[in-house]
PDB file of C-alpha atoms and ligand atoms in Angstrom:
ATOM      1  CA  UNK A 948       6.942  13.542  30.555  1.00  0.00           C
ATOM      2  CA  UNK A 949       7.106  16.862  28.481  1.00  0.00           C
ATOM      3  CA  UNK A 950       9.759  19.425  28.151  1.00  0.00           C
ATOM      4  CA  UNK A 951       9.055  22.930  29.514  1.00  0.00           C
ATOM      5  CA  UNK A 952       9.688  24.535  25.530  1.00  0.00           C
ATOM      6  CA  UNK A 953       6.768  21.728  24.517  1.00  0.00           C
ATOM      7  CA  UNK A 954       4.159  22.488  27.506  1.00  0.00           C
ATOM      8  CA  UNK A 955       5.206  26.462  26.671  1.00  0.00           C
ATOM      9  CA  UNK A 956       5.150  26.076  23.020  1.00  0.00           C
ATOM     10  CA  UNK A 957       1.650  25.041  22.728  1.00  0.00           C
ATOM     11  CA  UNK A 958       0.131  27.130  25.434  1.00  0.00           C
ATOM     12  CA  UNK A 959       1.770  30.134  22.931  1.00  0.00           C
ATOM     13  CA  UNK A 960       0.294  28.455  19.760  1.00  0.00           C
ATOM     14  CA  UNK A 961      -3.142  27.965  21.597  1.00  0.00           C
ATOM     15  CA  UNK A 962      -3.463  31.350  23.306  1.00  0.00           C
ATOM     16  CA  UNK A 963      -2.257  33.883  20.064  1.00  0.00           C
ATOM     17  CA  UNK A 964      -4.297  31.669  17.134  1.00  0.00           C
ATOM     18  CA  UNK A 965      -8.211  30.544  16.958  1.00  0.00           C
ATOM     19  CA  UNK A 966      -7.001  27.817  15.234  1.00  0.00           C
ATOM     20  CA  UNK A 967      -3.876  26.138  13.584  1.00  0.00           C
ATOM     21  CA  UNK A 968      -1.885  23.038  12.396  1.00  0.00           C
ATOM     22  CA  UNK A 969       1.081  21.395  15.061  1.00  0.00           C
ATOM     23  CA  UNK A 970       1.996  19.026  12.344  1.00  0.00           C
ATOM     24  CA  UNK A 971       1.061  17.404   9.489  1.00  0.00           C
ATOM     25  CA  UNK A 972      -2.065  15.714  10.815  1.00  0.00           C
ATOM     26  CA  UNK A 973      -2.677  17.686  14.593  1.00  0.00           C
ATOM     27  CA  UNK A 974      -4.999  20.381  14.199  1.00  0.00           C
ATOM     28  CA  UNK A 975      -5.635  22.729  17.211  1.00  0.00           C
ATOM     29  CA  UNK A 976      -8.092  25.607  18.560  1.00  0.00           C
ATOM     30  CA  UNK A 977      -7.677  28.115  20.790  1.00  0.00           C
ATOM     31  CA  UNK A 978      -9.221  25.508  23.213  1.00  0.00           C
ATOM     32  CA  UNK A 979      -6.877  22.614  22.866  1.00  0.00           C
ATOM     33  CA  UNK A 980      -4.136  23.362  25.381  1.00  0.00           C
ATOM     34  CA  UNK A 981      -6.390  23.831  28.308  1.00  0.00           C
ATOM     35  CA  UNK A 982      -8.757  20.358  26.916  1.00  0.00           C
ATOM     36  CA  UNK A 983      -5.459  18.914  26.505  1.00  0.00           C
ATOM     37  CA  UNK A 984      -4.714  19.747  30.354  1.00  0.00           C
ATOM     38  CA  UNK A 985      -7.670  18.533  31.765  1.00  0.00           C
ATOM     39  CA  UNK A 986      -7.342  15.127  29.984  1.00  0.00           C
ATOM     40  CA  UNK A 987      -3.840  14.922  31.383  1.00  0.00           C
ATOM     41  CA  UNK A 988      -5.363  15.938  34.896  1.00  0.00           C
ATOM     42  CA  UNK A 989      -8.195  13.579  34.455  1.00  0.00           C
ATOM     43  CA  UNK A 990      -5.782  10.804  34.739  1.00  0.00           C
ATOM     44  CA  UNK A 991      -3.983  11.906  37.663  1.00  0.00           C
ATOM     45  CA  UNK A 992      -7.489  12.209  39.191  1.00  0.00           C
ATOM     46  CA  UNK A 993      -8.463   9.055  38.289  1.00  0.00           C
ATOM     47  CA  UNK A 994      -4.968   7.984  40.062  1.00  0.00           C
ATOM     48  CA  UNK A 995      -5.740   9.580  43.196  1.00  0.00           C
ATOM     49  CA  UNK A 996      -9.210   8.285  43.285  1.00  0.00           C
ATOM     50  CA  UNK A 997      -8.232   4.415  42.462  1.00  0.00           C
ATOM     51  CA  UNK A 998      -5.314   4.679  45.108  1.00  0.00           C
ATOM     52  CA  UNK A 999      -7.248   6.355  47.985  1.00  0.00           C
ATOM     53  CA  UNK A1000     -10.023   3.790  47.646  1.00  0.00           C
ATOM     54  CA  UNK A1001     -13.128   6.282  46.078  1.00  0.00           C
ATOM     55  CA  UNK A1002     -13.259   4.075  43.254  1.00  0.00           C
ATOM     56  CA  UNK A1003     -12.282   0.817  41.719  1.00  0.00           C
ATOM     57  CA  UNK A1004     -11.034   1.543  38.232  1.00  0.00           C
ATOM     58  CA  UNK A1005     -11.974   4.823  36.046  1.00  0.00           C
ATOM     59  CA  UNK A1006     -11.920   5.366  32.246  1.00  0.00           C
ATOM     60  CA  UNK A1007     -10.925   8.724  31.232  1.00  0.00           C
ATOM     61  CA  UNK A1008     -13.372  10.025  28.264  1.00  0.00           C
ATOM     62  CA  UNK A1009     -11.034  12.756  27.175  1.00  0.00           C
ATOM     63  CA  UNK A1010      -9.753  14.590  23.979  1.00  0.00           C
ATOM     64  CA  UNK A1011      -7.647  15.316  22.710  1.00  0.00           C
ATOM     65  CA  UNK A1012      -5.993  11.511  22.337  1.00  0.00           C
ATOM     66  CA  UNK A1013      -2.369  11.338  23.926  1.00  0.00           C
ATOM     67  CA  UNK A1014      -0.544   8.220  23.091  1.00  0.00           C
ATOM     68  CA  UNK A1015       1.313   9.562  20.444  1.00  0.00           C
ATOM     69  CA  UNK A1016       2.443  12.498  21.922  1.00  0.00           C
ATOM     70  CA  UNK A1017       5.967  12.731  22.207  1.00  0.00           C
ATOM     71  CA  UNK A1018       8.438  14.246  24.874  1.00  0.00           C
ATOM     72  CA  UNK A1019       8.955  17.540  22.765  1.00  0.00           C
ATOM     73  CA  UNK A1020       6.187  17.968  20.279  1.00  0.00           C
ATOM     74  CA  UNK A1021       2.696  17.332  19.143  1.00  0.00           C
ATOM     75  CA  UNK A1022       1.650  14.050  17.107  1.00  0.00           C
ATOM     76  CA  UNK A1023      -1.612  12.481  15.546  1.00  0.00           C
ATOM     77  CA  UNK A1024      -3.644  14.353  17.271  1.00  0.00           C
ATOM     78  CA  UNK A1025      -2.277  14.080  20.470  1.00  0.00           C
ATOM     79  CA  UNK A1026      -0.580  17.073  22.401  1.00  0.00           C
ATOM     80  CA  UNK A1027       0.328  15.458  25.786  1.00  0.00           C
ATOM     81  CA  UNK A1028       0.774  11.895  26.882  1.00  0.00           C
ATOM     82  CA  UNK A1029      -2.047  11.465  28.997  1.00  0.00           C
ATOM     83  CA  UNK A1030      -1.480   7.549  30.069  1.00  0.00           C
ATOM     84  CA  UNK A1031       2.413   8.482  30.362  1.00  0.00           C
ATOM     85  CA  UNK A1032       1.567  11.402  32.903  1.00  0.00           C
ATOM     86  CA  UNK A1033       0.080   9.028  34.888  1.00  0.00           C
ATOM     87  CA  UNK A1034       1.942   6.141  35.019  1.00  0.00           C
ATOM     88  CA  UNK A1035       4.428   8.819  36.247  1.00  0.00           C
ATOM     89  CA  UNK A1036       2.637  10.397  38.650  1.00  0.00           C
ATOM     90  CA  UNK A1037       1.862   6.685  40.263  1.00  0.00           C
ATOM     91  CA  UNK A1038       5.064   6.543  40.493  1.00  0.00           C
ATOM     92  CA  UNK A1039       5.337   9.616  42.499  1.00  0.00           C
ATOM     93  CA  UNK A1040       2.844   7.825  45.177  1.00  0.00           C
ATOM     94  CA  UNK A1041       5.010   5.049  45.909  1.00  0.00           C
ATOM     95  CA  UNK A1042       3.236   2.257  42.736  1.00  0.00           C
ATOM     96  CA  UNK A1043       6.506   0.060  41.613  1.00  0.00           C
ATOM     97  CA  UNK A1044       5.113  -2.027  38.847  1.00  0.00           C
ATOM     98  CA  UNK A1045       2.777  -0.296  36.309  1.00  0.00           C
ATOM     99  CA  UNK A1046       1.616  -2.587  33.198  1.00  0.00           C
ATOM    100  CA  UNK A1047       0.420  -0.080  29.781  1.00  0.00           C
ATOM    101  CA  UNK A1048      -1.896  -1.814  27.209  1.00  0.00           C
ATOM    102  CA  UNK A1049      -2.240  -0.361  24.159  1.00  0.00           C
ATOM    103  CA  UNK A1050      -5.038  -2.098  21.824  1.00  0.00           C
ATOM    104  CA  UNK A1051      -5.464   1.475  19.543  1.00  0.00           C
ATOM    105  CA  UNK A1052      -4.932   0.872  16.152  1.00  0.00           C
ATOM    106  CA  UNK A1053      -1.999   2.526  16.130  1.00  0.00           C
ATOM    107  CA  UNK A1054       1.230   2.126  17.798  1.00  0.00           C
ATOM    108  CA  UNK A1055       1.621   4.053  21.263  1.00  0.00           C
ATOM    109  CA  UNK A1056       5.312   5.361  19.952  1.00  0.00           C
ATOM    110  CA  UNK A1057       4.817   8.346  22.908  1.00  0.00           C
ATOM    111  CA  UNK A1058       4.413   6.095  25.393  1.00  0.00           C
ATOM    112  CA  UNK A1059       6.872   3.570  24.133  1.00  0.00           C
ATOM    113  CA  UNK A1060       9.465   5.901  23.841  1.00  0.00           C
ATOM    114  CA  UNK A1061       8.965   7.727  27.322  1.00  0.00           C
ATOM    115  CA  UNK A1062       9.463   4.184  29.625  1.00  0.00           C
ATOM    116  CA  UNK A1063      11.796   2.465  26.703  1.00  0.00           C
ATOM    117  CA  UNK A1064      14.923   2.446  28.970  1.00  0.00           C
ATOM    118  CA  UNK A1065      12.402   2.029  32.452  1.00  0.00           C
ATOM    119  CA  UNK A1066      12.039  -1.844  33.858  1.00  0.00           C
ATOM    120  CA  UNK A1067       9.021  -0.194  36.433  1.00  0.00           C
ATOM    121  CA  UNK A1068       6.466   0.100  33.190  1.00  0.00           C
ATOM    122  CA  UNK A1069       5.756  -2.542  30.808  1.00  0.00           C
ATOM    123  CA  UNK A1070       4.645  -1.243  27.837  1.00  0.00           C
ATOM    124  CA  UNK A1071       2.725  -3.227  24.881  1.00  0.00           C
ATOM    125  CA  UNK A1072       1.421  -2.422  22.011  1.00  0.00           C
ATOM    126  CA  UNK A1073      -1.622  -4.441  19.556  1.00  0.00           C
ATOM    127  CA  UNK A1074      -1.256  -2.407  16.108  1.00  0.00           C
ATOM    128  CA  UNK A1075      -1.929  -2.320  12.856  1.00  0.00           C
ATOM    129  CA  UNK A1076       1.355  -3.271  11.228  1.00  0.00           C
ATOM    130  CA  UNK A1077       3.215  -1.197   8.556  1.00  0.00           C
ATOM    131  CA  UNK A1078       0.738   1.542   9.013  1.00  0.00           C
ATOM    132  CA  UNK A1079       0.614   5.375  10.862  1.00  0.00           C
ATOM    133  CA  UNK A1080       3.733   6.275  12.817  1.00  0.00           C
ATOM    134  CA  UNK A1081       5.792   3.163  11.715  1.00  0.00           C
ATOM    135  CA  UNK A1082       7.509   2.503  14.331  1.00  0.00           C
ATOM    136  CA  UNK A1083       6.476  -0.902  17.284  1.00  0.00           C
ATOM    137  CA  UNK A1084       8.271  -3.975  15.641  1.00  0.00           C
ATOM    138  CA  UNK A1085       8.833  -6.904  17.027  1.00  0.00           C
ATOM    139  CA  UNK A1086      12.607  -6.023  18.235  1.00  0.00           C
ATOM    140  CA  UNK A1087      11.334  -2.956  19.872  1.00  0.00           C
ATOM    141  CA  UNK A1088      11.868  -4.786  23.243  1.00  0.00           C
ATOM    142  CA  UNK A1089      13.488  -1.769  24.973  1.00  0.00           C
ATOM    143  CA  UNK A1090      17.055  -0.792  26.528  1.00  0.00           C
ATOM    144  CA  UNK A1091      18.979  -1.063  29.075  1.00  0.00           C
ATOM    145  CA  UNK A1092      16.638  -1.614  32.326  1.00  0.00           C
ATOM    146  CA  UNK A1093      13.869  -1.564  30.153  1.00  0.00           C
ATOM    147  CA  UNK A1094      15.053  -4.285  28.209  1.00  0.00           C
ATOM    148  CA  UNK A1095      12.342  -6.864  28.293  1.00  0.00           C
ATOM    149  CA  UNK A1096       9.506  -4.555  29.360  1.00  0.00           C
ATOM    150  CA  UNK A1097       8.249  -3.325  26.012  1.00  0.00           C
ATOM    151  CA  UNK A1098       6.164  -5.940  24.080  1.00  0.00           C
ATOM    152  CA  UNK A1099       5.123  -4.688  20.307  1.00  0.00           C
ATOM    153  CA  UNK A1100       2.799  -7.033  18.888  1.00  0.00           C
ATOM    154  CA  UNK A1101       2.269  -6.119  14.761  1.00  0.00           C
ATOM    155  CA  UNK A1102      -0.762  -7.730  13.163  1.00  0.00           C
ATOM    156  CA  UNK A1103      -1.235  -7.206   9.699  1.00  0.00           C
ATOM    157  CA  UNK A1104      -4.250  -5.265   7.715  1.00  0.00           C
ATOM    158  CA  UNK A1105      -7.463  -7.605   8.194  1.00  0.00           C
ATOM    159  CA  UNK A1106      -6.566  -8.741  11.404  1.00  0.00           C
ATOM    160  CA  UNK A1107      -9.608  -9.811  13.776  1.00  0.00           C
ATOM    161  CA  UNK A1108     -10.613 -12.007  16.741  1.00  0.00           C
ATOM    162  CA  UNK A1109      -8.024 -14.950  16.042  1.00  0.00           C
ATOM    163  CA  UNK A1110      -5.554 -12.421  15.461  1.00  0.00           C
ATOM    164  CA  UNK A1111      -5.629 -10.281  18.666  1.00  0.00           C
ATOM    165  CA  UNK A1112      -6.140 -13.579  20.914  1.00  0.00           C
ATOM    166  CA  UNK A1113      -3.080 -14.554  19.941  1.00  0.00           C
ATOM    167  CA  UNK A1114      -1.778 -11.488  20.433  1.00  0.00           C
ATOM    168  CA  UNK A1115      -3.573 -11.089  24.196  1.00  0.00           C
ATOM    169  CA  UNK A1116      -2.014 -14.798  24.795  1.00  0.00           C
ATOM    170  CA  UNK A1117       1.316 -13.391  24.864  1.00  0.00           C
ATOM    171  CA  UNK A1118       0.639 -10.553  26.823  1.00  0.00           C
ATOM    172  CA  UNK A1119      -1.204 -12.685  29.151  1.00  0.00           C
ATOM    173  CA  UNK A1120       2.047 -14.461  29.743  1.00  0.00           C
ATOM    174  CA  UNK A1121       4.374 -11.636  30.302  1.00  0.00           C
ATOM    175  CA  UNK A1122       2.293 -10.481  32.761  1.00  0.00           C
ATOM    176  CA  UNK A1123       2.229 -13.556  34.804  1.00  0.00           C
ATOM    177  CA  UNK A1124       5.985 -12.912  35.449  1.00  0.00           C
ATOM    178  CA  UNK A1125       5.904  -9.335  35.549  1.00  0.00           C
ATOM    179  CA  UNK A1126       2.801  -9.085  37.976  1.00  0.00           C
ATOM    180  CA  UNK A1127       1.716  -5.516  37.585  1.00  0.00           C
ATOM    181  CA  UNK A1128       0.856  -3.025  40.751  1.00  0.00           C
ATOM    182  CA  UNK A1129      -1.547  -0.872  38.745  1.00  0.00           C
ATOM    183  CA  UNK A1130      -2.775  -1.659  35.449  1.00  0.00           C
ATOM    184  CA  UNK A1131      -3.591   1.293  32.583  1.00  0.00           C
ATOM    185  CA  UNK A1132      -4.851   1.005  29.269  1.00  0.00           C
ATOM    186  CA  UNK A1133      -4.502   3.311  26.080  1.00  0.00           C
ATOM    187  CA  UNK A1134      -8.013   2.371  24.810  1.00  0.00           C
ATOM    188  CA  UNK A1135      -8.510   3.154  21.208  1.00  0.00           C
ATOM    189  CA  UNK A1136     -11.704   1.733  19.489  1.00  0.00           C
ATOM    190  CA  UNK A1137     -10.329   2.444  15.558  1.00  0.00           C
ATOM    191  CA  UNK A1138      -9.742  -1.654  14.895  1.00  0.00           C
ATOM    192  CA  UNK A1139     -13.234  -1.650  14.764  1.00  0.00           C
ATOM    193  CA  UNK A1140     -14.293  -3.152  11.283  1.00  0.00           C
ATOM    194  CA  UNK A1141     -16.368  -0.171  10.731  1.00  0.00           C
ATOM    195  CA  UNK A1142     -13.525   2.130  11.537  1.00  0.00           C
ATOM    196  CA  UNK A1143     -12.545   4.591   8.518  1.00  0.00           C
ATOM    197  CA  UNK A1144      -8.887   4.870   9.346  1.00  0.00           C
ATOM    198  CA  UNK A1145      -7.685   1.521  10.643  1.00  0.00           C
ATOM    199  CA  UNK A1146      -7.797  -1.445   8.214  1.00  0.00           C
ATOM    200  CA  UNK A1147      -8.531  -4.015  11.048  1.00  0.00           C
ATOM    201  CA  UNK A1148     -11.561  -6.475  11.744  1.00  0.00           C
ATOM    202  CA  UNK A1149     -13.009  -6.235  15.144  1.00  0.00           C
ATOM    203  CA  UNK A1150     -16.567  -5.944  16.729  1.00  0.00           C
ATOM    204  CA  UNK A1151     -18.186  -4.502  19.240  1.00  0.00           C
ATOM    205  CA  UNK A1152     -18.221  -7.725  21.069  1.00  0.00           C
ATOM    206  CA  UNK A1153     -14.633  -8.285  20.974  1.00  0.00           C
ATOM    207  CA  UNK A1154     -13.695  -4.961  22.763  1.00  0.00           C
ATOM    208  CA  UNK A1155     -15.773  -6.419  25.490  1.00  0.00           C
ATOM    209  CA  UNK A1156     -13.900  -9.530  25.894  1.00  0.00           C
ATOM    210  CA  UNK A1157     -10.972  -7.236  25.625  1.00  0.00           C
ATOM    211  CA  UNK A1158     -12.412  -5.333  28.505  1.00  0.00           C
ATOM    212  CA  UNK A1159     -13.343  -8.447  30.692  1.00  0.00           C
ATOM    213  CA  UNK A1160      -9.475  -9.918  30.191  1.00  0.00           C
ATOM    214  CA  UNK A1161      -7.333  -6.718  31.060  1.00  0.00           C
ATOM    215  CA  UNK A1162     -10.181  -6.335  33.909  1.00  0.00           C
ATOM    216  CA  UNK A1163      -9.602  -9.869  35.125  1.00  0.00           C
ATOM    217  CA  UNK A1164      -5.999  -9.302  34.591  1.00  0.00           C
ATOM    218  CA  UNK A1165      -6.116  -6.252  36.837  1.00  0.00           C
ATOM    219  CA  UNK A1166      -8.059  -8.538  39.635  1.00  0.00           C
ATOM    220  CA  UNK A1167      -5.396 -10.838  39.718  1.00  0.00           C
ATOM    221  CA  UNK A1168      -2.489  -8.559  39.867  1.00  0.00           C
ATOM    222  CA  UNK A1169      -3.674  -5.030  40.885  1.00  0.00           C
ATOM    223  CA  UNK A1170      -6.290  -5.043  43.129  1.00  0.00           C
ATOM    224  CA  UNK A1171      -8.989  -4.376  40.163  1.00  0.00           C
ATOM    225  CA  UNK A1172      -6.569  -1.224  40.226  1.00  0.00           C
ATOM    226  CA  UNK A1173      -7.043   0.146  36.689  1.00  0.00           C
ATOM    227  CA  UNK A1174      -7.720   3.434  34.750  1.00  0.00           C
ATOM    228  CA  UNK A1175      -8.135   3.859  30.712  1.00  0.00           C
ATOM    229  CA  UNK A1176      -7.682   6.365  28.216  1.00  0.00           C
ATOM    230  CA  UNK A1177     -10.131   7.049  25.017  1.00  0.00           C
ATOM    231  CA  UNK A1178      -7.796   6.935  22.266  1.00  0.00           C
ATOM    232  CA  UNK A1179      -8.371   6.926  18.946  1.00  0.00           C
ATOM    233  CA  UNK A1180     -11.678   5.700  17.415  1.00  0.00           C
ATOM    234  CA  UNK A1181     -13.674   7.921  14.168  1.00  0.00           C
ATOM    235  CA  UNK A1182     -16.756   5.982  13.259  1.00  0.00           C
ATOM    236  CA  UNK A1183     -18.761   7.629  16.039  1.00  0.00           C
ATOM    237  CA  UNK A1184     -21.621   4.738  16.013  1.00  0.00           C
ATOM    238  CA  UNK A1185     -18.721   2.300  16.681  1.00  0.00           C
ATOM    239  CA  UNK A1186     -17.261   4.590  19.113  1.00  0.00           C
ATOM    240  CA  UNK A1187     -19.843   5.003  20.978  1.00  0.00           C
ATOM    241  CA  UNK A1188     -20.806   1.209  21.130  1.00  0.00           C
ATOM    242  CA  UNK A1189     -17.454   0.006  22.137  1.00  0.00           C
ATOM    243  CA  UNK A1190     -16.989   2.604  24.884  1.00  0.00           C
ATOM    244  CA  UNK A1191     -20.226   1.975  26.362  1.00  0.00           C
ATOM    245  CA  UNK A1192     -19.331  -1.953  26.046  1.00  0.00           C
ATOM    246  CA  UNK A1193     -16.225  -0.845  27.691  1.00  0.00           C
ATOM    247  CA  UNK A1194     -17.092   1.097  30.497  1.00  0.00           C
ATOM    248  CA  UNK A1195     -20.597  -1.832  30.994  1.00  0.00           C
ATOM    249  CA  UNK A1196     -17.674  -4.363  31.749  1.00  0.00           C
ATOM    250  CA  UNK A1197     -15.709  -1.771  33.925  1.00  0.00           C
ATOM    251  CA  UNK A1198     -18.371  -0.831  36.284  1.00  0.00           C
ATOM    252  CA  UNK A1199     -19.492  -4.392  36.263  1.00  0.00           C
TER     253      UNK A1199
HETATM  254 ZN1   ZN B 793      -5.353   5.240  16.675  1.00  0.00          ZN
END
């Protein structure tokens, strides 16, 4: 998922500075490349837990965020792709079909961009559209084997309830034909109306009818086979009230 120079680069940056900027808006600590490991390797655990039968589904309360970490550098606060390392390593263990959900505020441009040109993970993407890292248009569809498995879905400023069931609607429907192995979700809470960096219009409530569609999606295709990833998410009374809505549903 990462280059060797990226993976090196910020175990140097970590290890020779308490504390620093990897771009514009990714601050680090002397921490961050080993917290950034362990959410990676959180995942993978989850993975081997789900597929050897020790647990149903998992959610993966980790920071840093990772989905818009890119192949070779750092990005909005996210240092590795911790949904794309993975989808990757389920891969490895033989799973063929992997659907990605992305309902963060933001587009998932790391993980788009990592499976754009693979037909094995279909990516999609609910975001707050223009806004933060610009890219996941509509036409963003993917290439060449991947063409067809990457679904952007841009809703503008204000967007709430109506909005995003329209959106889930088509998703809903591409996954009837794709029928997904394993099912993993990029779960960022900032479209929460109380949310100070997204502009969007959901509650509590509705990230728990998220939760109860992608887990009834995952009963019908996967097994119940499904792992998320804390995303983004900075009012910290929403936060915590749509994660523990989340994980209420999951463990339900
Ligand atoms: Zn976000």
């Amino acid at each position: 998922v990462h280059t060797q120079d990226h993976i090196q680069f910020l175990e140097e940056s970590c290890g020779s500075k308490n504390s620093g900027y990897l771009d514009g808006d990714t601050p680090f600590s002397s921490s961050s490349f080993h917290a950034a490991r362990l959410a990676s390797g959180a995942g993978i655990f989850l993975a081997d837990q789900v597929l050897g039968g020790g647990a149903k589904n998992g959610f993966a309360l980790v920071r840093p965020p990772g989905h818009h970490a890119e192949e070779d550098h750092a990005m909005g606060f996210c240092l590795f792709n911790h949904i794309a390392v993975t989808a990757e390593y389920l891969k490895s263990q033989g799973i063929q079909k992997i659907c990605i959900l992305d309902w963060d505020v933001h587009h998932g441009n790391g993980t788009q961009n990592h499976f754009y040109a693979d037909g094995s993970v279909y990516f999609t993407s609910f975001h707050q559209f223009p806004f933060y890292p610009g890219s996941g248009a509509t036409e963003e569809k993917g290439e060449g084997p991947g063409l067809g498995a990457t679904l952007n879905v841009p809703l503008p400023r204000g967007s709430g309830k109506s909005e995003y069931d329209r959106a889930w609607n088509l998703f809903e429907k591409e996954m009837d034909f794709f029928q997904p192995e394993f099912v993993l979700v990029s779960a960022g809470f900032d479209a929460h109306s109380r949310d100070p960096l997204g502009g969007m219009n959901l509650e509590t409530r509705d990230f728990e009818n998220f939760s109860i569609r992608i887990q009834a999606l995952a009963e019908t295709f996967a097994k119940g086979r499904l792992i998320s990833f804390l995303e983004g998410g900075y009012d910290f009374g929403a936060l915590g009230d749509s994660v523990r809505a989340h994980v209420e549903v999951l463990s339900s």
